[in-house]
GROMACS .gro file of C-alpha atoms in nm:
model
  307
    1UNK     CA    1  -0.503  -0.901   3.900
    2UNK     CA    2  -0.823  -0.696   3.891
    3UNK     CA    3  -1.156  -0.811   3.752
    4UNK     CA    4  -1.278  -0.458   3.676
    5UNK     CA    5  -1.520  -0.414   3.384
    6UNK     CA    6  -1.748  -0.140   3.252
    7UNK     CA    7  -2.016  -0.277   3.485
    8UNK     CA    8  -1.813  -0.126   3.769
    9UNK     CA    9  -1.839   0.228   3.630
   10UNK     CA   10  -2.075   0.438   3.842
   11UNK     CA   11  -2.348   0.650   3.688
   12UNK     CA   12  -2.197   0.949   3.507
   13UNK     CA   13  -2.517   1.150   3.468
   14UNK     CA   14  -2.465   1.524   3.502
   15UNK     CA   15  -2.098   1.506   3.402
   16UNK     CA   16  -1.945   1.664   3.092
   17UNK     CA   17  -1.668   1.457   2.931
   18UNK     CA   18  -1.440   1.578   2.650
   19UNK     CA   19  -1.254   1.303   2.463
   20UNK     CA   20  -1.000   1.396   2.197
   21UNK     CA   21  -0.966   1.175   1.892
   22UNK     CA   22  -1.306   1.027   1.968
   23UNK     CA   23  -1.421   0.954   1.612
   24UNK     CA   24  -1.249   0.615   1.599
   25UNK     CA   25  -1.042   0.360   1.784
   26UNK     CA   26  -0.981   0.398   2.156
   27UNK     CA   27  -1.140   0.741   2.174
   28UNK     CA   28  -1.467   0.625   2.022
   29UNK     CA   29  -1.480   0.319   2.248
   30UNK     CA   30  -1.418   0.543   2.549
   31UNK     CA   31  -1.683   0.792   2.442
   32UNK     CA   32  -1.934   0.516   2.372
   33UNK     CA   33  -1.910   0.377   2.726
   34UNK     CA   34  -1.914   0.719   2.894
   35UNK     CA   35  -2.225   0.815   2.695
   36UNK     CA   36  -2.389   0.487   2.789
   37UNK     CA   37  -2.322   0.565   3.155
   38UNK     CA   38  -2.508   0.895   3.124
   39UNK     CA   39  -2.231   1.149   3.067
   40UNK     CA   40  -2.267   1.434   2.819
   41UNK     CA   41  -1.983   1.356   2.577
   42UNK     CA   42  -1.798   1.582   2.335
   43UNK     CA   43  -1.621   1.404   2.048
   44UNK     CA   44  -1.330   1.642   1.991
   45UNK     CA   45  -1.166   1.564   1.658
   46UNK     CA   46  -1.080   1.709   1.319
   47UNK     CA   47  -1.307   1.522   1.074
   48UNK     CA   48  -1.676   1.623   1.078
   49UNK     CA   49  -1.779   1.332   0.856
   50UNK     CA   50  -1.622   1.080   1.094
   51UNK     CA   51  -1.774   1.279   1.378
   52UNK     CA   52  -2.123   1.233   1.237
   53UNK     CA   53  -2.059   0.860   1.190
   54UNK     CA   54  -1.933   0.831   1.549
   55UNK     CA   55  -2.241   1.008   1.680
   56UNK     CA   56  -2.461   0.767   1.484
   57UNK     CA   57  -2.278   0.464   1.619
   58UNK     CA   58  -2.311   0.583   1.978
   59UNK     CA   59  -2.681   0.666   1.940
   60UNK     CA   60  -2.743   0.329   1.774
   61UNK     CA   61  -2.633   0.164   2.099
   62UNK     CA   62  -2.760   0.435   2.335
   63UNK     CA   63  -3.056   0.614   2.171
   64UNK     CA   64  -3.084   0.878   2.445
   65UNK     CA   65  -2.710   0.955   2.454
   66UNK     CA   66  -2.613   1.321   2.490
   67UNK     CA   67  -2.322   1.327   2.247
   68UNK     CA   68  -2.193   1.575   1.993
   69UNK     CA   69  -1.895   1.629   1.766
   70UNK     CA   70  -1.687   1.945   1.797
   71UNK     CA   71  -1.399   2.046   1.572
   72UNK     CA   72  -1.050   2.015   1.719
   73UNK     CA   73  -0.736   1.985   1.507
   74UNK     CA   74  -0.443   1.900   1.732
   75UNK     CA   75  -0.203   1.981   1.453
   76UNK     CA   76  -0.294   2.349   1.481
   77UNK     CA   77  -0.272   2.553   1.803
   78UNK     CA   78  -0.520   2.806   1.662
   79UNK     CA   79  -0.780   2.528   1.644
   80UNK     CA   80  -0.697   2.428   2.003
   81UNK     CA   81  -0.742   2.789   2.116
   82UNK     CA   82  -1.072   2.826   1.928
   83UNK     CA   83  -1.208   2.502   2.076
   84UNK     CA   84  -1.116   2.604   2.429
   85UNK     CA   85  -1.259   2.953   2.384
   86UNK     CA   86  -1.598   2.811   2.281
   87UNK     CA   87  -1.618   2.617   2.606
   88UNK     CA   88  -1.486   2.898   2.822
   89UNK     CA   89  -1.751   3.130   2.676
   90UNK     CA   90  -2.020   2.870   2.749
   91UNK     CA   91  -1.889   2.846   3.104
   92UNK     CA   92  -1.989   2.483   3.162
   93UNK     CA   93  -1.738   2.308   3.393
   94UNK     CA   94  -1.569   2.001   3.242
   95UNK     CA   95  -1.570   1.695   3.467
   96UNK     CA   96  -1.361   1.458   3.257
   97UNK     CA   97  -1.094   1.540   2.999
   98UNK     CA   98  -0.942   1.246   2.814
   99UNK     CA   99  -0.641   1.350   2.606
  100UNK     CA  100  -0.648   1.047   2.380
  101UNK     CA  101  -0.575   1.154   2.021
  102UNK     CA  102  -0.241   1.063   1.873
  103UNK     CA  103  -0.035   0.940   1.582
  104UNK     CA  104   0.234   0.675   1.585
  105UNK     CA  105   0.575   0.619   1.428
  106UNK     CA  106   0.542   0.848   1.125
  107UNK     CA  107   0.820   0.722   0.890
  108UNK     CA  108   0.962   1.062   0.792
  109UNK     CA  109   0.971   1.391   0.975
  110UNK     CA  110   0.671   1.620   0.926
  111UNK     CA  111   0.561   1.928   1.115
  112UNK     CA  112   0.239   2.073   1.249
  113UNK     CA  113   0.098   2.406   1.135
  114UNK     CA  114   0.301   2.567   1.413
  115UNK     CA  115   0.628   2.403   1.310
  116UNK     CA  116   0.646   2.134   1.578
  117UNK     CA  117   0.761   1.784   1.487
  118UNK     CA  118   0.434   1.608   1.410
  119UNK     CA  119   0.433   1.340   1.682
  120UNK     CA  120   0.542   1.558   1.976
  121UNK     CA  121   0.317   1.837   1.848
  122UNK     CA  122   0.004   1.626   1.803
  123UNK     CA  123   0.044   1.375   2.082
  124UNK     CA  124   0.174   1.605   2.353
  125UNK     CA  125   0.216   1.979   2.293
  126UNK     CA  126  -0.139   2.038   2.170
  127UNK     CA  127  -0.281   1.843   2.463
  128UNK     CA  128  -0.066   2.049   2.698
  129UNK     CA  129  -0.209   2.364   2.539
  130UNK     CA  130  -0.567   2.232   2.544
  131UNK     CA  131  -0.553   2.138   2.911
  132UNK     CA  132  -0.405   2.474   3.003
  133UNK     CA  133  -0.667   2.668   2.813
  134UNK     CA  134  -0.947   2.463   2.971
  135UNK     CA  135  -0.797   2.485   3.321
  136UNK     CA  136  -1.061   2.723   3.469
  137UNK     CA  137  -1.339   2.484   3.363
  138UNK     CA  138  -1.149   2.182   3.492
  139UNK     CA  139  -1.077   2.335   3.831
  140UNK     CA  140  -1.439   2.445   3.863
  141UNK     CA  141  -1.549   2.081   3.832
  142UNK     CA  142  -1.262   1.930   4.035
  143UNK     CA  143  -1.204   1.734   3.717
  144UNK     CA  144  -1.044   1.404   3.632
  145UNK     CA  145  -0.779   1.460   3.362
  146UNK     CA  146  -0.649   1.153   3.176
  147UNK     CA  147  -0.335   1.154   2.960
  148UNK     CA  148  -0.283   0.870   2.712
  149UNK     CA  149   0.063   0.723   2.750
  150UNK     CA  150   0.198   0.393   2.618
  151UNK     CA  151   0.420   0.100   2.706
  152UNK     CA  152   0.649   0.273   2.455
  153UNK     CA  153   0.735   0.525   2.728
  154UNK     CA  154   0.963   0.258   2.877
  155UNK     CA  155   1.234   0.324   2.620
  156UNK     CA  156   1.163   0.694   2.587
  157UNK     CA  157   1.392   0.984   2.663
  158UNK     CA  158   1.319   1.355   2.655
  159UNK     CA  159   1.560   1.512   2.410
  160UNK     CA  160   1.652   1.822   2.605
  161UNK     CA  161   1.870   1.967   2.332
  162UNK     CA  162   1.624   1.906   2.046
  163UNK     CA  163   1.270   1.826   2.159
  164UNK     CA  164   1.136   1.866   1.805
  165UNK     CA  165   1.398   1.637   1.648
  166UNK     CA  166   1.519   1.888   1.393
  167UNK     CA  167   1.812   1.654   1.343
  168UNK     CA  168   1.844   1.278   1.367
  169UNK     CA  169   1.475   1.199   1.317
  170UNK     CA  170   1.380   0.835   1.377
  171UNK     CA  171   1.015   0.738   1.392
  172UNK     CA  172   1.009   0.506   1.695
  173UNK     CA  173   1.229   0.708   1.937
  174UNK     CA  174   1.024   1.017   1.852
  175UNK     CA  175   0.701   0.831   1.932
  176UNK     CA  176   0.853   0.699   2.256
  177UNK     CA  177   0.946   1.054   2.354
  178UNK     CA  178   0.594   1.182   2.288
  179UNK     CA  179   0.436   0.913   2.507
  180UNK     CA  180   0.691   0.958   2.783
  181UNK     CA  181   0.605   1.329   2.769
  182UNK     CA  182   0.236   1.249   2.817
  183UNK     CA  183   0.306   1.035   3.124
  184UNK     CA  184   0.538   1.300   3.268
  185UNK     CA  185   0.269   1.560   3.198
  186UNK     CA  186   0.016   1.361   3.400
  187UNK     CA  187   0.250   1.338   3.698
  188UNK     CA  188   0.365   1.700   3.680
  189UNK     CA  189   0.009   1.828   3.641
  190UNK     CA  190  -0.077   1.654   3.967
  191UNK     CA  191   0.226   1.802   4.143
  192UNK     CA  192   0.132   2.150   4.031
  193UNK     CA  193  -0.234   2.099   4.112
  194UNK     CA  194  -0.135   2.001   4.465
  195UNK     CA  195   0.089   2.306   4.503
  196UNK     CA  196  -0.149   2.557   4.347
  197UNK     CA  197  -0.480   2.410   4.468
  198UNK     CA  198  -0.628   2.340   4.125
  199UNK     CA  199  -0.832   2.055   4.276
  200UNK     CA  200  -0.764   1.822   3.983
  201UNK     CA  201  -0.706   1.450   3.982
  202UNK     CA  202  -0.447   1.392   3.710
  203UNK     CA  203  -0.394   1.033   3.597
  204UNK     CA  204  -0.264   0.844   3.295
  205UNK     CA  205  -0.349   0.525   3.111
  206UNK     CA  206  -0.226   0.311   2.827
  207UNK     CA  207  -0.417   0.058   2.614
  208UNK     CA  208  -0.149  -0.207   2.582
  209UNK     CA  209  -0.140  -0.351   2.232
  210UNK     CA  210  -0.486  -0.262   2.104
  211UNK     CA  211  -0.605  -0.329   1.752
  212UNK     CA  212  -0.674   0.017   1.614
  213UNK     CA  213  -0.581   0.207   1.299
  214UNK     CA  214  -0.312   0.407   1.483
  215UNK     CA  215  -0.018   0.241   1.311
  216UNK     CA  216  -0.175   0.251   0.966
  217UNK     CA  217  -0.266   0.618   1.009
  218UNK     CA  218   0.094   0.697   1.091
  219UNK     CA  219   0.200   0.536   0.764
  220UNK     CA  220  -0.070   0.685   0.541
  221UNK     CA  221   0.064   0.731   0.191
  222UNK     CA  222   0.389   0.549   0.270
  223UNK     CA  223   0.514   0.195   0.234
  224UNK     CA  224   0.467   0.021   0.571
  225UNK     CA  225   0.791   0.009   0.769
  226UNK     CA  226   0.947  -0.309   0.902
  227UNK     CA  227   0.808  -0.205   1.244
  228UNK     CA  228   0.455  -0.177   1.104
  229UNK     CA  229   0.476  -0.511   0.925
  230UNK     CA  230   0.612  -0.685   1.234
  231UNK     CA  231   0.343  -0.527   1.448
  232UNK     CA  232   0.067  -0.661   1.225
  233UNK     CA  233   0.220  -1.010   1.247
  234UNK     CA  234   0.207  -0.995   1.628
  235UNK     CA  235  -0.154  -0.878   1.643
  236UNK     CA  236  -0.313  -1.222   1.628
  237UNK     CA  237  -0.168  -1.344   1.959
  238UNK     CA  238  -0.031  -1.040   2.146
  239UNK     CA  239  -0.310  -0.784   2.109
  240UNK     CA  240  -0.666  -0.721   2.219
  241UNK     CA  241  -0.959  -0.525   2.078
  242UNK     CA  242  -0.997  -0.147   2.085
  243UNK     CA  243  -1.285  -0.194   2.329
  244UNK     CA  244  -1.058  -0.389   2.566
  245UNK     CA  245  -0.780  -0.135   2.511
  246UNK     CA  246  -1.016   0.140   2.624
  247UNK     CA  247  -1.079  -0.024   2.963
  248UNK     CA  248  -0.770   0.123   3.135
  249UNK     CA  249  -0.870   0.464   2.999
  250UNK     CA  250  -1.221   0.423   3.137
  251UNK     CA  251  -1.084   0.304   3.471
  252UNK     CA  252  -0.861   0.611   3.488
  253UNK     CA  253  -1.151   0.840   3.397
  254UNK     CA  254  -1.417   0.698   3.629
  255UNK     CA  255  -1.269   0.504   3.922
  256UNK     CA  256  -1.410   0.692   4.222
  257UNK     CA  257  -1.103   0.647   4.441
  258UNK     CA  258  -0.832   0.675   4.175
  259UNK     CA  259  -0.514   0.795   4.350
  260UNK     CA  260  -0.377   1.125   4.215
  261UNK     CA  261  -0.094   1.052   3.971
  262UNK     CA  262  -0.208   0.693   3.911
  263UNK     CA  263  -0.128   0.504   3.591
  264UNK     CA  264  -0.347   0.226   3.448
  265UNK     CA  265  -0.294  -0.039   3.182
  266UNK     CA  266  -0.364  -0.405   3.097
  267UNK     CA  267  -0.258  -0.663   3.357
  268UNK     CA  268  -0.138  -0.939   3.124
  269UNK     CA  269   0.211  -1.028   3.004
  270UNK     CA  270   0.422  -0.714   2.959
  271UNK     CA  271   0.099  -0.514   2.990
  272UNK     CA  272   0.015  -0.596   2.628
  273UNK     CA  273  -0.341  -0.710   2.699
  274UNK     CA  274  -0.566  -0.826   2.978
  275UNK     CA  275  -0.798  -0.671   3.237
  276UNK     CA  276  -0.719  -0.317   3.352
  277UNK     CA  277  -0.530  -0.222   3.666
  278UNK     CA  278  -0.222  -0.036   3.790
  279UNK     CA  279   0.060  -0.005   3.535
  280UNK     CA  280   0.436   0.027   3.573
  281UNK     CA  281   0.586   0.377   3.560
  282UNK     CA  282   0.950   0.370   3.454
  283UNK     CA  283   1.200   0.584   3.650
  284UNK     CA  284   1.258   0.841   3.375
  285UNK     CA  285   0.889   0.933   3.389
  286UNK     CA  286   0.928   1.024   3.757
  287UNK     CA  287   1.222   1.261   3.698
  288UNK     CA  288   1.077   1.581   3.848
  289UNK     CA  289   1.365   1.796   3.727
  290UNK     CA  290   1.317   1.695   3.363
  291UNK     CA  291   0.939   1.724   3.404
  292UNK     CA  292   0.979   2.082   3.526
  293UNK     CA  293   1.201   2.162   3.227
  294UNK     CA  294   0.951   2.001   2.991
  295UNK     CA  295   0.666   2.201   3.144
  296UNK     CA  296   0.849   2.532   3.108
  297UNK     CA  297   0.958   2.448   2.754
  298UNK     CA  298   0.599   2.349   2.665
  299UNK     CA  299   0.471   2.683   2.794
  300UNK     CA  300   0.733   2.861   2.584
  301UNK     CA  301   0.658   2.665   2.267
  302UNK     CA  302   0.277   2.679   2.290
  303UNK     CA  303   0.242   3.022   2.449
  304UNK     CA  304   0.000   2.872   2.705
  305UNK     CA  305   0.078   2.942   3.070
  306UNK     CA  306  -0.108   2.774   3.353
  307UNK     CA  307  -0.055   3.062   3.594
   0.00000   0.00000   0.00000
């Protein structure tokens, strides 16, 4: 078991880090530490008011932090394209991209602006599109790209005949699929980087059972499901804080010798909590044939091709 902490993170001065969903929860905790280590940090999220509050919180702890909010709505591919275009026009290479934002176990089926099922669209397809659109800036920096997966990937399956769950919607299997897709994306991105010389280090991480507002956000405006109620009952003894949940993400983003295609998570029982270290990748996440299909289907659905 590792004893890695934020004290082990090397100086990040001179690096540009983009963290999606960084106005709260795991994303904010990740951004706070990266800013404290000297990185220039972009809080990429959809709520400017929360963005301003996040900036204030980071500067309260790190008065000289170079941090700013920038609008990114992962429920809208036009917003993803506009965000990426701003950075491509600026031309500044991106050293760290943390694809963190997500929603969890939405009780009934909803869709994004582009008609994707909400969880696969927000958690995975928009991050696929964002990474592809930022690829020139990532390759220029030989970037570290981190995808947020979950222990939920263990029971996940990619629904080849109906990725967007137009029929048979069920909140938890759909969430599992979206997080399996993120882990498969991390592994396939590394395979393609190796083949096409993109010079990226693609890795993944999961927070274990971290106390954030992810579950409540997924049930906004709805009566909490049995799953949500049971989850809250387990929090007191099976979970850890958002700051602790961010440690595997930070390890993935900053570990100098992180192996390409690595996966990090908590080291305690069932990877629910504990210090960060290598995590278990289930066999379905390593299925290169399904990963290739998912990649091609993601290019078709988003209209973003990596070249």
